[in-house]
Short mmCIF file of C-alpha atoms (C1' of nucleotides) in Angstrom, two decimals:
data_model
loop_
_atom_site.label_atom_id
_atom_site.label_comp_id
_atom_site.label_asym_id
_atom_site.label_seq_id
_atom_site.Cartn_x
_atom_site.Cartn_y
_atom_site.Cartn_z
CA MET A 1 2.63 -27.41 -144.94
CA PHE A 2 0.04 -27.69 -147.51
CA GLU A 3 2.35 -27.75 -150.48
CA LYS A 4 1.81 -31.60 -151.42
CA TYR A 5 -2.08 -31.00 -151.23
CA VAL A 6 -2.30 -28.34 -153.18
CA ARG A 7 -0.68 -30.15 -155.67
CA LEU A 8 -2.35 -33.03 -155.25
CA LEU A 9 -5.99 -31.14 -155.81
CA LYS A 10 -4.54 -29.10 -159.23
CA GLU A 11 -3.12 -32.37 -161.01
CA SER A 12 -6.47 -33.84 -160.26
CA GLN A 13 -8.66 -30.32 -161.23
CA ILE A 14 -10.33 -29.69 -158.16
CA LYS A 15 -10.88 -26.51 -156.53
CA ILE A 16 -8.61 -25.57 -153.87
CA THR A 17 -10.47 -24.79 -150.36
CA PRO A 18 -8.85 -24.77 -147.35
CA GLN A 19 -11.39 -27.18 -146.11
CA ARG A 20 -10.28 -29.28 -148.81
CA LEU A 21 -6.83 -29.04 -147.64
CA GLU A 22 -7.65 -29.49 -143.98
CA ILE A 23 -9.41 -32.67 -144.49
CA LEU A 24 -6.83 -34.06 -147.03
CA LYS A 25 -4.25 -33.45 -144.96
CA TYR A 26 -5.96 -34.91 -142.06
CA LEU A 27 -6.70 -38.26 -143.94
CA ASP A 28 -2.63 -38.50 -144.91
CA GLU A 29 -1.43 -37.65 -141.53
CA HIS A 30 -3.88 -40.44 -139.25
CA ARG A 31 -4.03 -43.43 -140.82
CA THR A 32 -6.66 -44.36 -138.67
CA HIS A 33 -9.61 -44.95 -140.97
CA PRO A 34 -11.88 -42.21 -139.60
CA THR A 35 -15.62 -41.88 -140.04
CA VAL A 36 -16.75 -37.86 -141.24
CA ASP A 37 -17.54 -37.64 -137.84
CA GLU A 38 -14.42 -38.22 -136.57
CA ILE A 39 -12.72 -35.99 -139.17
CA TYR A 40 -15.09 -33.31 -138.52
CA SER A 41 -14.46 -33.05 -134.96
CA ALA A 42 -10.78 -32.87 -135.08
CA LEU A 43 -11.16 -29.98 -137.60
CA LYS A 44 -13.73 -28.40 -136.18
CA GLU A 45 -11.10 -27.42 -133.18
CA ASN A 46 -9.51 -25.09 -135.32
CA ASN A 47 -12.06 -23.97 -137.73
CA PRO A 48 -15.19 -23.59 -134.84
CA ALA A 49 -17.46 -22.96 -138.61
CA LEU A 50 -16.63 -26.11 -140.43
CA SER A 51 -19.75 -27.45 -141.49
CA LYS A 52 -20.32 -31.48 -141.42
CA THR A 53 -22.22 -31.23 -144.80
CA THR A 54 -18.20 -29.86 -146.11
CA VAL A 55 -17.10 -32.89 -144.76
CA TYR A 56 -19.53 -35.23 -146.42
CA ASN A 57 -19.11 -33.23 -149.72
CA SER A 58 -15.16 -33.06 -149.66
CA VAL A 59 -14.85 -36.77 -149.37
CA ASP A 60 -17.19 -37.64 -151.97
CA ILE A 61 -14.92 -35.08 -154.43
CA LEU A 62 -11.85 -36.74 -153.37
CA LEU A 63 -13.09 -40.10 -153.31
CA ASN A 64 -14.54 -39.52 -157.04
CA HIS A 65 -11.10 -38.14 -157.93
CA GLY A 66 -9.39 -41.60 -156.25
CA LEU A 67 -7.33 -39.64 -153.85
CA ILE A 68 -8.64 -41.16 -151.19
CA GLN A 69 -10.78 -44.46 -151.00
CA SER A 70 -13.68 -45.22 -148.73
CA ILE A 71 -13.62 -48.46 -146.42
CA THR A 72 -17.05 -49.97 -145.75
CA ILE A 73 -15.64 -53.15 -143.53
CA SER A 74 -17.44 -51.80 -140.60
CA GLY A 75 -21.35 -52.04 -142.36
CA SER A 76 -22.56 -49.38 -140.11
CA GLU A 77 -20.61 -46.40 -140.97
CA LEU A 78 -17.92 -45.63 -144.24
CA ARG A 79 -14.60 -45.01 -143.34
CA TYR A 80 -11.86 -43.36 -144.82
CA ASP A 81 -8.38 -43.38 -146.06
CA PHE A 82 -5.66 -41.82 -147.75
CA LYS A 83 -5.25 -43.91 -150.88
CA HIS A 84 -1.85 -44.90 -150.30
CA GLY A 85 -0.17 -48.72 -152.56
CA MET A 86 -3.00 -51.10 -152.30
CA HIS A 87 -3.33 -52.65 -149.09
CA HIS A 88 -6.14 -55.15 -146.91
CA HIS A 89 -7.56 -54.33 -143.74
CA PHE A 90 -8.24 -56.05 -141.47
CA LEU A 91 -11.21 -55.47 -137.97
CA CYS A 92 -10.95 -56.27 -134.79
CA LYS A 93 -14.20 -57.14 -133.33
CA LYS A 94 -13.45 -56.74 -130.09
CA CYS A 95 -11.31 -53.41 -130.09
CA GLY A 96 -13.07 -51.69 -133.12
CA GLU A 97 -9.57 -50.84 -134.52
CA ILE A 98 -8.76 -51.35 -138.33
CA ILE A 99 -5.75 -52.43 -139.01
CA ASP A 100 -3.37 -52.40 -142.50
CA ILE A 101 -2.67 -55.22 -143.70
CA ASN A 102 0.37 -54.84 -146.84
CA VAL A 103 -0.58 -57.78 -148.94
CA GLU A 104 -1.28 -57.64 -152.82
CA CYS A 105 -4.61 -59.10 -153.91
CA PRO A 106 -3.80 -62.74 -156.07
CA ASN A 107 -6.85 -62.70 -157.65
CA LEU A 108 -7.06 -59.57 -159.16
CA GLY A 109 -4.91 -61.36 -162.39
CA SER A 110 -7.85 -64.22 -162.68
CA MET A 111 -10.96 -61.09 -161.86
CA LEU A 112 -9.43 -59.37 -165.34
CA GLU A 113 -10.03 -62.25 -167.10
CA CYS A 114 -13.67 -62.86 -165.94
CA GLY A 115 -15.06 -60.32 -168.35
CA HIS A 116 -15.87 -57.54 -165.70
CA GLU A 117 -14.41 -53.83 -165.82
CA VAL A 118 -12.53 -54.19 -162.15
CA GLU A 119 -11.63 -50.68 -160.77
CA GLU A 120 -11.61 -50.73 -156.98
CA VAL A 121 -10.32 -53.84 -155.06
CA HIS A 122 -10.85 -54.26 -151.25
CA GLY A 123 -9.68 -57.22 -149.36
CA TYR A 124 -10.96 -57.15 -145.84
CA PHE A 125 -10.21 -59.76 -143.05
CA LYS A 126 -12.18 -59.79 -139.37
CA GLY A 127 -11.50 -61.60 -135.85
CA ILE A 128 -9.54 -60.29 -133.15
CA CYS A 129 -6.39 -58.63 -133.04
CA LYS A 130 -3.34 -59.56 -131.78
CA LYS A 131 -2.88 -57.41 -129.14
CA CYS A 132 -6.84 -58.01 -127.60
CA SER A 133 -6.13 -61.99 -128.13
CA LYS A 134 -3.32 -61.62 -125.77
CA GLY A 135 -5.22 -60.44 -123.23
CA GLU A 136 -4.28 -56.91 -123.59
CA THR A 137 -6.20 -53.19 -122.89
CA ASN A 138 -8.56 -52.08 -125.40
CA ARG A 139 -11.48 -49.32 -125.60
CA ASN A 140 -14.37 -51.96 -124.80
CA GLY A 141 -12.67 -52.20 -121.62
CA SER A 142 -13.09 -55.98 -121.68
CA MET B 1 -39.94 -78.68 -147.83
CA PHE B 2 -37.85 -77.29 -144.78
CA GLU B 3 -36.57 -80.37 -143.49
CA LYS B 4 -33.02 -79.07 -144.63
CA TYR B 5 -33.32 -75.82 -142.71
CA VAL B 6 -34.49 -77.41 -139.64
CA ARG B 7 -31.27 -79.47 -139.55
CA LEU B 8 -29.46 -76.59 -139.60
CA LEU B 9 -31.11 -74.91 -136.86
CA LYS B 10 -30.68 -77.84 -134.66
CA GLU B 11 -27.46 -78.23 -135.67
CA SER B 12 -26.59 -74.53 -134.57
CA GLN B 13 -28.43 -74.71 -131.16
CA ILE B 14 -31.18 -72.55 -132.53
CA LYS B 15 -34.96 -72.50 -131.48
CA ILE B 16 -37.10 -73.24 -134.37
CA THR B 17 -39.28 -70.83 -135.35
CA PRO B 18 -41.33 -70.41 -138.23
CA GLN B 19 -39.90 -67.25 -139.70
CA ARG B 20 -36.35 -68.24 -138.83
CA LEU B 21 -36.97 -71.24 -141.33
CA GLU B 22 -38.37 -69.10 -143.79
CA ILE B 23 -35.73 -66.42 -143.64
CA LEU B 24 -33.33 -69.33 -144.17
CA LYS B 25 -34.67 -70.77 -146.79
CA TYR B 26 -35.56 -67.72 -148.59
CA LEU B 27 -31.07 -66.48 -148.29
CA ASP B 28 -30.30 -70.31 -149.34
CA GLU B 29 -32.81 -69.71 -152.64
CA HIS B 30 -32.34 -66.63 -153.40
CA ARG B 31 -28.08 -65.67 -153.56
CA THR B 32 -29.37 -62.17 -154.38
CA HIS B 33 -27.81 -60.84 -151.31
CA PRO B 34 -30.77 -59.25 -150.37
CA THR B 35 -31.24 -56.57 -147.64
CA VAL B 36 -33.21 -57.19 -144.64
CA ASP B 37 -35.98 -55.01 -146.25
CA GLU B 38 -35.98 -57.20 -149.18
CA ILE B 39 -36.28 -60.73 -147.48
CA TYR B 40 -39.01 -58.60 -144.98
CA SER B 41 -41.17 -57.80 -148.35
CA ALA B 42 -40.50 -61.08 -149.81
CA LEU B 43 -42.02 -63.03 -147.06
CA LYS B 44 -44.30 -60.44 -146.11
CA GLU B 45 -46.56 -61.83 -149.17
CA ASN B 46 -47.10 -65.04 -147.33
CA ASN B 47 -46.80 -63.63 -143.86
CA PRO B 48 -48.55 -59.87 -143.47
CA ALA B 49 -48.09 -60.76 -139.60
CA LEU B 50 -44.21 -60.85 -140.36
CA SER B 51 -42.13 -57.79 -138.33
CA LYS B 52 -39.05 -56.25 -139.88
CA THR B 53 -38.11 -56.29 -135.84
CA THR B 54 -38.41 -60.36 -136.65
CA VAL B 55 -36.09 -60.51 -139.58
CA TYR B 56 -33.30 -58.12 -138.18
CA ASN B 57 -33.40 -60.16 -134.89
CA SER B 58 -32.83 -63.39 -137.25
CA VAL B 59 -30.27 -62.55 -139.46
CA ASP B 60 -28.34 -61.67 -136.38
CA ILE B 61 -28.70 -65.16 -134.45
CA LEU B 62 -27.83 -66.59 -138.27
CA LEU B 63 -25.17 -64.73 -138.67
CA ASN B 64 -23.97 -65.07 -134.92
CA HIS B 65 -24.14 -68.97 -135.70
CA GLY B 66 -22.34 -68.79 -138.95
CA LEU B 67 -25.33 -70.09 -141.21
CA ILE B 68 -25.24 -66.93 -143.17
CA GLN B 69 -22.86 -64.21 -143.90
CA SER B 70 -23.29 -60.29 -143.90
CA ILE B 71 -22.19 -58.35 -146.75
CA THR B 72 -20.72 -54.50 -146.58
CA ILE B 73 -19.75 -54.22 -149.99
CA SER B 74 -22.40 -51.47 -150.97
CA GLY B 75 -21.49 -49.28 -148.00
CA SER B 76 -25.41 -48.05 -147.61
CA GLU B 77 -26.69 -50.98 -146.32
CA LEU B 78 -25.95 -54.69 -145.04
CA ARG B 79 -26.46 -57.50 -147.24
CA TYR B 80 -27.46 -61.30 -146.61
CA ASP B 81 -25.90 -64.18 -147.78
CA PHE B 82 -26.66 -68.24 -147.31
CA LYS B 83 -22.86 -69.47 -146.41
CA HIS B 84 -21.72 -72.17 -149.06
CA GLY B 85 -18.38 -72.29 -150.05
CA MET B 86 -15.68 -69.57 -150.12
CA HIS B 87 -16.38 -67.04 -152.64
CA HIS B 88 -15.95 -63.54 -153.23
CA HIS B 89 -17.98 -60.38 -154.50
CA PHE B 90 -18.02 -58.04 -157.06
CA LEU B 91 -20.46 -55.08 -156.83
CA CYS B 92 -21.58 -53.49 -160.18
CA LYS B 93 -21.67 -49.71 -160.29
CA LYS B 94 -23.98 -49.07 -162.96
CA CYS B 95 -26.79 -51.44 -162.36
CA GLY B 96 -25.86 -52.40 -158.43
CA GLU B 97 -25.82 -56.55 -159.16
CA ILE B 98 -23.50 -58.15 -156.41
CA ILE B 99 -22.28 -61.23 -158.73
CA ASP B 100 -20.71 -64.37 -156.59
CA ILE B 101 -16.91 -64.45 -157.66
CA ASN B 102 -15.45 -68.02 -157.16
CA VAL B 103 -11.91 -68.05 -156.16
CA GLU B 104 -10.10 -68.82 -152.57
CA CYS B 105 -8.27 -66.30 -150.72
CA PRO B 106 -4.35 -66.83 -151.25
CA ASN B 107 -3.95 -64.13 -148.66
CA LEU B 108 -5.41 -66.27 -145.96
CA GLY B 109 -1.91 -68.27 -145.34
CA SER B 110 0.24 -64.86 -144.50
CA MET B 111 -3.00 -63.74 -142.70
CA LEU B 112 -2.20 -66.92 -140.22
CA GLU B 113 1.05 -65.53 -140.07
CA CYS B 114 0.70 -62.16 -138.89
CA GLY B 115 -0.52 -63.20 -135.63
CA HIS B 116 -4.52 -62.05 -135.91
CA GLU B 117 -6.88 -64.37 -135.27
CA VAL B 118 -8.64 -64.48 -138.27
CA GLU B 119 -12.57 -65.38 -138.34
CA GLU B 120 -13.92 -63.71 -141.32
CA VAL B 121 -12.42 -62.59 -145.06
CA HIS B 122 -13.90 -60.61 -147.41
CA GLY B 123 -13.08 -59.97 -151.11
CA TYR B 124 -14.77 -57.19 -152.92
CA PHE B 125 -14.18 -56.37 -156.41
CA LYS B 126 -16.39 -52.92 -157.89
CA GLY B 127 -16.24 -51.73 -161.17
CA ILE B 128 -18.42 -52.22 -164.52
CA CYS B 129 -20.02 -55.71 -164.82
CA LYS B 130 -19.58 -57.72 -168.36
CA LYS B 131 -23.07 -57.16 -169.19
CA CYS B 132 -23.40 -53.19 -168.55
CA SER B 133 -20.21 -53.11 -170.07
CA LYS B 134 -21.77 -54.03 -172.95
CA GLY B 135 -24.12 -51.46 -173.33
CA GLU B 136 -27.51 -54.10 -172.09
CA THR B 137 -30.16 -52.89 -170.51
CA ASN B 138 -29.73 -52.46 -166.38
CA ARG B 139 -32.11 -51.39 -163.97
CA ASN B 140 -30.89 -47.76 -163.68
CA GLY B 141 -32.04 -47.51 -167.43
CA SER B 142 -28.85 -45.67 -168.37
"C1'" DT C 1 -11.53 -5.63 -159.31
"C1'" DA C 2 -15.54 -7.55 -161.00
"C1'" DT C 3 -18.11 -11.36 -162.07
"C1'" DT C 4 -19.62 -16.13 -161.64
"C1'" DA C 5 -20.31 -20.48 -160.77
"C1'" DA C 6 -18.82 -23.53 -157.32
"C1'" DA C 7 -17.99 -24.30 -152.72
"C1'" DT C 8 -19.94 -23.80 -147.90
"C1'" DT C 9 -22.98 -23.93 -144.21
"C1'" DG C 10 -26.90 -25.19 -141.68
"C1'" DT C 11 -31.65 -26.54 -141.46
"C1'" DA C 12 -34.42 -30.21 -142.64
"C1'" DA C 13 -35.64 -34.76 -144.80
"C1'" DT C 14 -34.40 -40.10 -144.92
"C1'" DA C 15 -33.67 -44.30 -143.99
"C1'" DA C 16 -31.14 -48.40 -141.56
"C1'" DA C 17 -30.94 -49.74 -137.51
"C1'" DT C 18 -31.45 -50.53 -132.81
"C1'" DA C 19 -34.09 -50.14 -128.76
"C1'" DC C 20 -37.44 -51.79 -125.40
"C1'" DA C 21 -42.17 -53.46 -123.95
"C1'" DA C 22 -46.40 -56.31 -124.20
"C1'" DA C 23 -48.06 -60.30 -126.47
"C1'" DT C 24 -46.71 -64.54 -128.46
"C1'" DT C 25 -44.95 -68.95 -128.63
"C1'" DA C 26 -41.50 -73.20 -128.72
"C1'" DG C 27 -39.94 -77.08 -126.19
"C1'" DA C 28 -38.87 -78.63 -121.73
"C1'" DA C 29 -41.20 -80.82 -117.53
"C1'" DA C 30 -44.37 -82.34 -115.34
"C1'" DT D 1 -51.36 -83.95 -123.05
"C1'" DT D 2 -51.34 -80.07 -120.44
"C1'" DT D 3 -48.56 -76.33 -117.95
"C1'" DC D 4 -45.01 -73.43 -117.40
"C1'" DT D 5 -41.20 -70.65 -118.81
"C1'" DA D 6 -37.81 -68.11 -121.06
"C1'" DA D 7 -37.40 -67.00 -125.36
"C1'" DT D 8 -38.87 -64.66 -129.48
"C1'" DT D 9 -42.10 -61.94 -132.25
"C1'" DT D 10 -44.45 -57.76 -133.24
"C1'" DG D 11 -44.69 -52.78 -133.27
"C1'" DT D 12 -43.24 -48.52 -131.94
"C1'" DA D 13 -40.23 -45.12 -131.06
"C1'" DT D 14 -35.95 -43.85 -131.20
"C1'" DT D 15 -30.85 -42.81 -132.92
"C1'" DT D 16 -27.33 -42.47 -136.01
"C1'" DA D 17 -25.07 -42.04 -140.94
"C1'" DT D 18 -26.27 -39.82 -144.77
"C1'" DT D 19 -29.09 -37.37 -147.97
"C1'" DA D 20 -31.18 -32.42 -149.90
"C1'" DC D 21 -32.22 -28.26 -150.54
"C1'" DA D 22 -31.74 -23.08 -149.73
"C1'" DA D 23 -29.14 -19.44 -149.17
"C1'" DT D 24 -24.26 -17.17 -148.20
"C1'" DT D 25 -20.08 -17.08 -148.99
"C1'" DT D 26 -15.56 -17.84 -151.98
"C1'" DA D 27 -12.10 -19.35 -155.53
"C1'" DA D 28 -10.61 -18.11 -159.41
"C1'" DT D 29 -10.75 -16.05 -164.19
"C1'" DA D 30 -11.45 -12.28 -167.17
#
DNA sequence: TATTAAATTGTAATAAATACAAATTAGAAA
DNA sequence: TTTCTAATTTGTATTTATTACAATTTAATA
């Protein structure tokens, strides 16, 4: 059940707690780029004692150890993503969905030559997603 | 003095007000990716009656008409950038500076093929900038 | 099992952004 | 030029994401 996440936390020398395991598992199994509030609401179902501060603390430590990444695409709140291979993101301005875009960053090479130490690469595209531009229903009901 | 910005606003059919001219001019002349608060503080010097709400309203309308762009790289606040040619951004985690990176986005072609209508492209890199990695002084004093 | 540093919880505080009503103004029409 | 009106500006109040912090609890080591 949690072996994978126990291993990940041990490898990063992060103290293992049920909360951290649940949060890491949730992010691995829900690739929806949830906010802290969304993670909190989902996990509170099975753990009513969960505190939102714990979710904030936990995503911070997971972030600092590189197990997850934060996504700033929306500009109004931070979203989190289990770290699986390099990919970019597309934000639909109509339905709000954030879609994974599986491309590499061809600029990384030239970035390495310009003297800055690059630790993170984020590619964000914004517009209207395939579904919405076909006129299908979306969460805004428009 | 303001001819350029009068022309830009007219072309976009935005009503011309002194506040909008000042804000647009400020962004054109200060490529530091300022926050609303920074724009507000700077312009309040010469116009003590300026309201922060006006700055919020103005950057919104300039944004909607494509004269400026918003930058979400920091995750804690929105920053604004006069729209000049395509470029990416680098955020230094040490000094906080946001540096323009003059590269195109080679992924745009493949993005156009995946069915989403792309309206914006943002390339963000994070790490330690050239200056800071050389151990020079920075605004954090570290 | 006992110990202790670290984590969790809950409340309070902060700060960016938004909502909104009243006063002002840009720009079109007379 | 003057009048008019919708749009803009202003200032205050509110909302919401995030951070700060103290008290309680717990993971993991000895």
